[in-house]
Amino acid sequence: MNELLSPVASYYTQKIKEFGPQPKGVDWNGEDGQLLRFQQLCQVLDPAAPFSIVDVGCGYGALFDFLLDRFQSFEYIGIDISETMIETARDLHKQKPQGRFVTGTAPEEPVDFAVASGIFNVRLGGDEDAWKAYIRETLTRMNQFTKRGFAFNCLTSYSDADRMRPDLHYADPCELFDLCKRTFSRNVALLHDYGLYEFTIVVRK
């Protein structure tokens, strides 16, 4: 793990130890916002056919539970840079064979879809240019290991100035939309209308 992500892994490890497997354990305010984020990200999925999906930055596996309640046939891989998160997710879902959890940043084999919720937000003391490069590199990697599409969210640079925190990264939605549109696919959606200080980008291939 590089110097940029090591403090982030420690940050989330501390959160899950402090709050346990609940939204605060992955640094979200509450369940309502978490579910709303999942709804936006899962617009990339096609419920008409079986699919495989990687959850990049899976935390304790809340998205896996969300999918189990809504989709009939899928294979799920949750990956996270925090070993404690992965251990927690494995323990919670050990009776659910269609999901597995591994430590890392990318799967070993291609999948149909990938989603990433919140992994670009907590920059801590990392250099801003280096963090932007990390976002681009991660999206490029997600594009490479997905066959049908991917989706991700970011805090928005359109947030109210008095609510912005110096340890968080607020991305320019137009800049990332342009990157995805020019680099990954002609079929790209920018969702910035669901009431949170963030946006979701959906890339369909």
C-alpha positions as a Python dict, from the first residue, in 0.01 Angstrom:
ca = {
    (1, 'M'): (0, 0, 0),
    (2, 'N'): (141, 339, -96),
    (3, 'E'): (203, 634, 137),
    (4, 'L'): (-114, 807, 20),
    (5, 'L'): (-350, 524, 116),
    (6, 'S'): (-185, 389, 430),
    (7, 'P'): (-324, 668, 656),
    (8, 'V'): (-666, 621, 495),
    (9, 'A'): (-663, 249, 577),
    (10, 'S'): (-574, 332, 938),
    (11, 'Y'): (-852, 593, 950),
    (12, 'Y'): (-1120, 347, 842),
    (13, 'T'): (-982, 71, 1061),
    (14, 'Q'): (-1026, 301, 1359),
    (15, 'K'): (-1381, 388, 1250),
    (16, 'I'): (-1496, 27, 1229),
    (17, 'K'): (-1335, -53, 1562),
    (18, 'E'): (-1505, 245, 1724),
    (19, 'F'): (-1855, 216, 1577),
    (20, 'G'): (-1881, -141, 1448),
    (21, 'P'): (-2071, -253, 1135),
    (22, 'Q'): (-2302, 42, 1085),
    (23, 'P'): (-2286, 353, 861),
    (24, 'K'): (-2072, 546, 1114),
    (25, 'G'): (-1827, 258, 1100),
    (26, 'V'): (-1749, 356, 742),
    (27, 'D'): (-1774, 729, 812),
    (28, 'W'): (-2128, 794, 685),
    (29, 'N'): (-2379, 995, 889),
    (30, 'G'): (-2662, 743, 878),
    (31, 'E'): (-2843, 463, 702),
    (32, 'D'): (-3076, 682, 493),
    (33, 'G'): (-2787, 853, 316),
    (34, 'Q'): (-2606, 522, 270),
    (35, 'L'): (-2909, 364, 103),
    (36, 'L'): (-2960, 669, -118),
    (37, 'R'): (-2599, 640, -237),
    (38, 'F'): (-2646, 271, -313),
    (39, 'Q'): (-2957, 348, -519),
    (40, 'Q'): (-2761, 591, -737),
    (41, 'L'): (-2463, 360, -783),
    (42, 'C'): (-2678, 60, -869),
    (43, 'Q'): (-2831, 239, -1165),
    (44, 'V'): (-2536, 97, -1357),
    (45, 'L'): (-2666, -259, -1303),
    (46, 'D'): (-2889, -456, -1538),
    (47, 'P'): (-3144, -652, -1330),
    (48, 'A'): (-3262, -849, -1633),
    (49, 'A'): (-2961, -1082, -1637),
    (50, 'P'): (-2716, -1239, -1391),
    (51, 'F'): (-2407, -1033, -1325),
    (52, 'S'): (-2081, -1021, -1132),
    (53, 'I'): (-1984, -711, -937),
    (54, 'V'): (-1687, -576, -743),
    (55, 'D'): (-1749, -337, -455),
    (56, 'V'): (-1432, -126, -432),
    (57, 'G'): (-1394, -6, -76),
    (58, 'C'): (-1662, -243, 49),
    (59, 'G'): (-1629, -168, 420),
    (60, 'Y'): (-1832, -418, 622),
    (61, 'G'): (-2036, -524, 317),
    (62, 'A'): (-2348, -308, 343),
    (63, 'L'): (-2384, -295, -36),
    (64, 'F'): (-2385, -675, -48),
    (65, 'D'): (-2690, -677, 181),
    (66, 'F'): (-2853, -408, -34),
    (67, 'L'): (-2804, -624, -344),
    (68, 'L'): (-2931, -940, -173),
    (69, 'D'): (-3260, -765, -100),
    (70, 'R'): (-3307, -649, -461),
    (71, 'F'): (-3136, -883, -710),
    (72, 'Q'): (-3184, -1255, -766),
    (73, 'S'): (-2873, -1375, -944),
    (74, 'F'): (-2530, -1219, -898),
    (75, 'E'): (-2178, -1285, -776),
    (76, 'Y'): (-2024, -1028, -544),
    (77, 'I'): (-1663, -950, -454),
    (78, 'G'): (-1596, -692, -185),
    (79, 'I'): (-1247, -546, -166),
    (80, 'D'): (-1105, -302, 87),
    (81, 'I'): (-765, -171, 194),
    (82, 'S'): (-849, -221, 562),
    (83, 'E'): (-794, -580, 676),
    (84, 'T'): (-1017, -513, 978),
    (85, 'M'): (-1301, -413, 744),
    (86, 'I'): (-1259, -735, 547),
    (87, 'E'): (-1252, -948, 861),
    (88, 'T'): (-1572, -780, 982),
    (89, 'A'): (-1743, -830, 644),
    (90, 'R'): (-1644, -1197, 629),
    (91, 'D'): (-1777, -1259, 978),
    (92, 'L'): (-2110, -1089, 901),
    (93, 'H'): (-2164, -1273, 572),
    (94, 'K'): (-2012, -1615, 627),
    (95, 'Q'): (-2346, -1786, 556),
    (96, 'K'): (-2390, -1614, 218),
    (97, 'P'): (-2186, -1804, -43),
    (98, 'Q'): (-2249, -1572, -341),
    (99, 'G'): (-2026, -1308, -180),
    (100, 'R'): (-1659, -1305, -88),
    (101, 'F'): (-1434, -1041, 64),
    (102, 'V'): (-1064, -979, -4),
    (103, 'T'): (-807, -722, 99),
    (104, 'G'): (-673, -505, -184),
    (105, 'T'): (-770, -250, -447),
    (106, 'A'): (-869, -462, -750),
    (107, 'P'): (-1003, -812, -823),
    (108, 'E'): (-790, -1087, -974),
    (109, 'E'): (-1032, -1147, -1261),
    (110, 'P'): (-1261, -930, -1478),
    (111, 'V'): (-1620, -872, -1368),
    (112, 'D'): (-1930, -723, -1529),
    (113, 'F'): (-1964, -421, -1303),
    (114, 'A'): (-1784, -229, -1030),
    (115, 'V'): (-1899, 35, -786),
    (116, 'A'): (-1701, 257, -548),
    (117, 'S'): (-1877, 446, -271),
    (118, 'G'): (-1685, 702, -69),
    (119, 'I'): (-1331, 589, -147),
    (120, 'F'): (-1231, 927, -294),
    (121, 'N'): (-1355, 1140, -5),
    (122, 'V'): (-1113, 1105, 287),
    (123, 'R'): (-788, 1262, 171),
    (124, 'L'): (-659, 1343, 522),
    (125, 'G'): (-321, 1516, 475),
    (126, 'G'): (-252, 1381, 128),
    (127, 'D'): (-135, 1615, -146),
    (128, 'E'): (-428, 1731, -359),
    (129, 'D'): (-259, 1670, -694),
    (130, 'A'): (-149, 1325, -582),
    (131, 'W'): (-504, 1252, -469),
    (132, 'K'): (-646, 1357, -806),
    (133, 'A'): (-394, 1127, -974),
    (134, 'Y'): (-506, 844, -744),
    (135, 'I'): (-867, 901, -850),
    (136, 'R'): (-775, 891, -1219),
    (137, 'E'): (-563, 578, -1171),
    (138, 'T'): (-838, 403, -977),
    (139, 'L'): (-1101, 484, -1241),
    (140, 'T'): (-869, 363, -1515),
    (141, 'R'): (-821, 37, -1327),
    (142, 'M'): (-1197, -1, -1273),
    (143, 'N'): (-1249, 47, -1644),
    (144, 'Q'): (-992, -220, -1719),
    (145, 'F'): (-1140, -491, -1500),
    (146, 'T'): (-1507, -431, -1587),
    (147, 'K'): (-1687, -560, -1894),
    (148, 'R'): (-2021, -380, -1874),
    (149, 'G'): (-1975, -67, -1665),
    (150, 'F'): (-1890, 98, -1335),
    (151, 'A'): (-2013, 373, -1105),
    (152, 'F'): (-1858, 585, -831),
    (153, 'N'): (-1938, 883, -613),
    (154, 'C'): (-1747, 1183, -481),
    (155, 'L'): (-1810, 1478, -256),
    (156, 'T'): (-1886, 1775, -479),
    (157, 'S'): (-1690, 2095, -524),
    (158, 'Y'): (-2030, 2266, -534),
    (159, 'S'): (-2071, 2203, -159),
    (160, 'D'): (-2141, 2501, 66),
    (161, 'A'): (-1807, 2650, 168),
    (162, 'D'): (-1896, 2660, 537),
    (163, 'R'): (-1964, 2285, 537),
    (164, 'M'): (-1642, 2178, 368),
    (165, 'R'): (-1373, 2006, 577),
    (166, 'P'): (-999, 2036, 508),
    (167, 'D'): (-941, 1661, 550),
    (168, 'L'): (-1189, 1572, 276),
    (169, 'H'): (-1164, 1591, -103),
    (170, 'Y'): (-1433, 1775, -300),
    (171, 'A'): (-1414, 1677, -665),
    (172, 'D'): (-1519, 1877, -969),
    (173, 'P'): (-1807, 1676, -1121),
    (174, 'C'): (-1762, 1834, -1464),
    (175, 'E'): (-1394, 1743, -1472),
    (176, 'L'): (-1460, 1378, -1388),
    (177, 'F'): (-1754, 1355, -1626),
    (178, 'D'): (-1528, 1484, -1904),
    (179, 'L'): (-1259, 1230, -1811),
    (180, 'C'): (-1505, 941, -1821),
    (181, 'K'): (-1675, 1059, -2140),
    (182, 'R'): (-1352, 1112, -2332),
    (183, 'T'): (-1159, 813, -2196),
    (184, 'F'): (-1390, 528, -2097),
    (185, 'S'): (-1724, 537, -2279),
    (186, 'R'): (-1969, 749, -2476),
    (187, 'N'): (-2243, 639, -2236),
    (188, 'V'): (-2184, 835, -1916),
    (189, 'A'): (-2437, 980, -1671),
    (190, 'L'): (-2370, 1247, -1408),
    (191, 'L'): (-2619, 1231, -1119),
    (192, 'H'): (-2613, 1543, -904),
    (193, 'D'): (-2977, 1575, -801),
    (194, 'Y'): (-3035, 1346, -504),
    (195, 'G'): (-3002, 1585, -214),
    (196, 'L'): (-2654, 1506, -78),
    (197, 'Y'): (-2335, 1710, -102),
    (198, 'E'): (-2199, 1473, -361),
    (199, 'F'): (-2248, 1333, -711),
    (200, 'T'): (-2246, 992, -876),
    (201, 'I'): (-2107, 910, -1218),
    (202, 'V'): (-2232, 602, -1405),
    (203, 'V'): (-2025, 464, -1694),
    (204, 'R'): (-2195, 212, -1923),
    (205, 'K'): (-2004, 24, -2191),
}
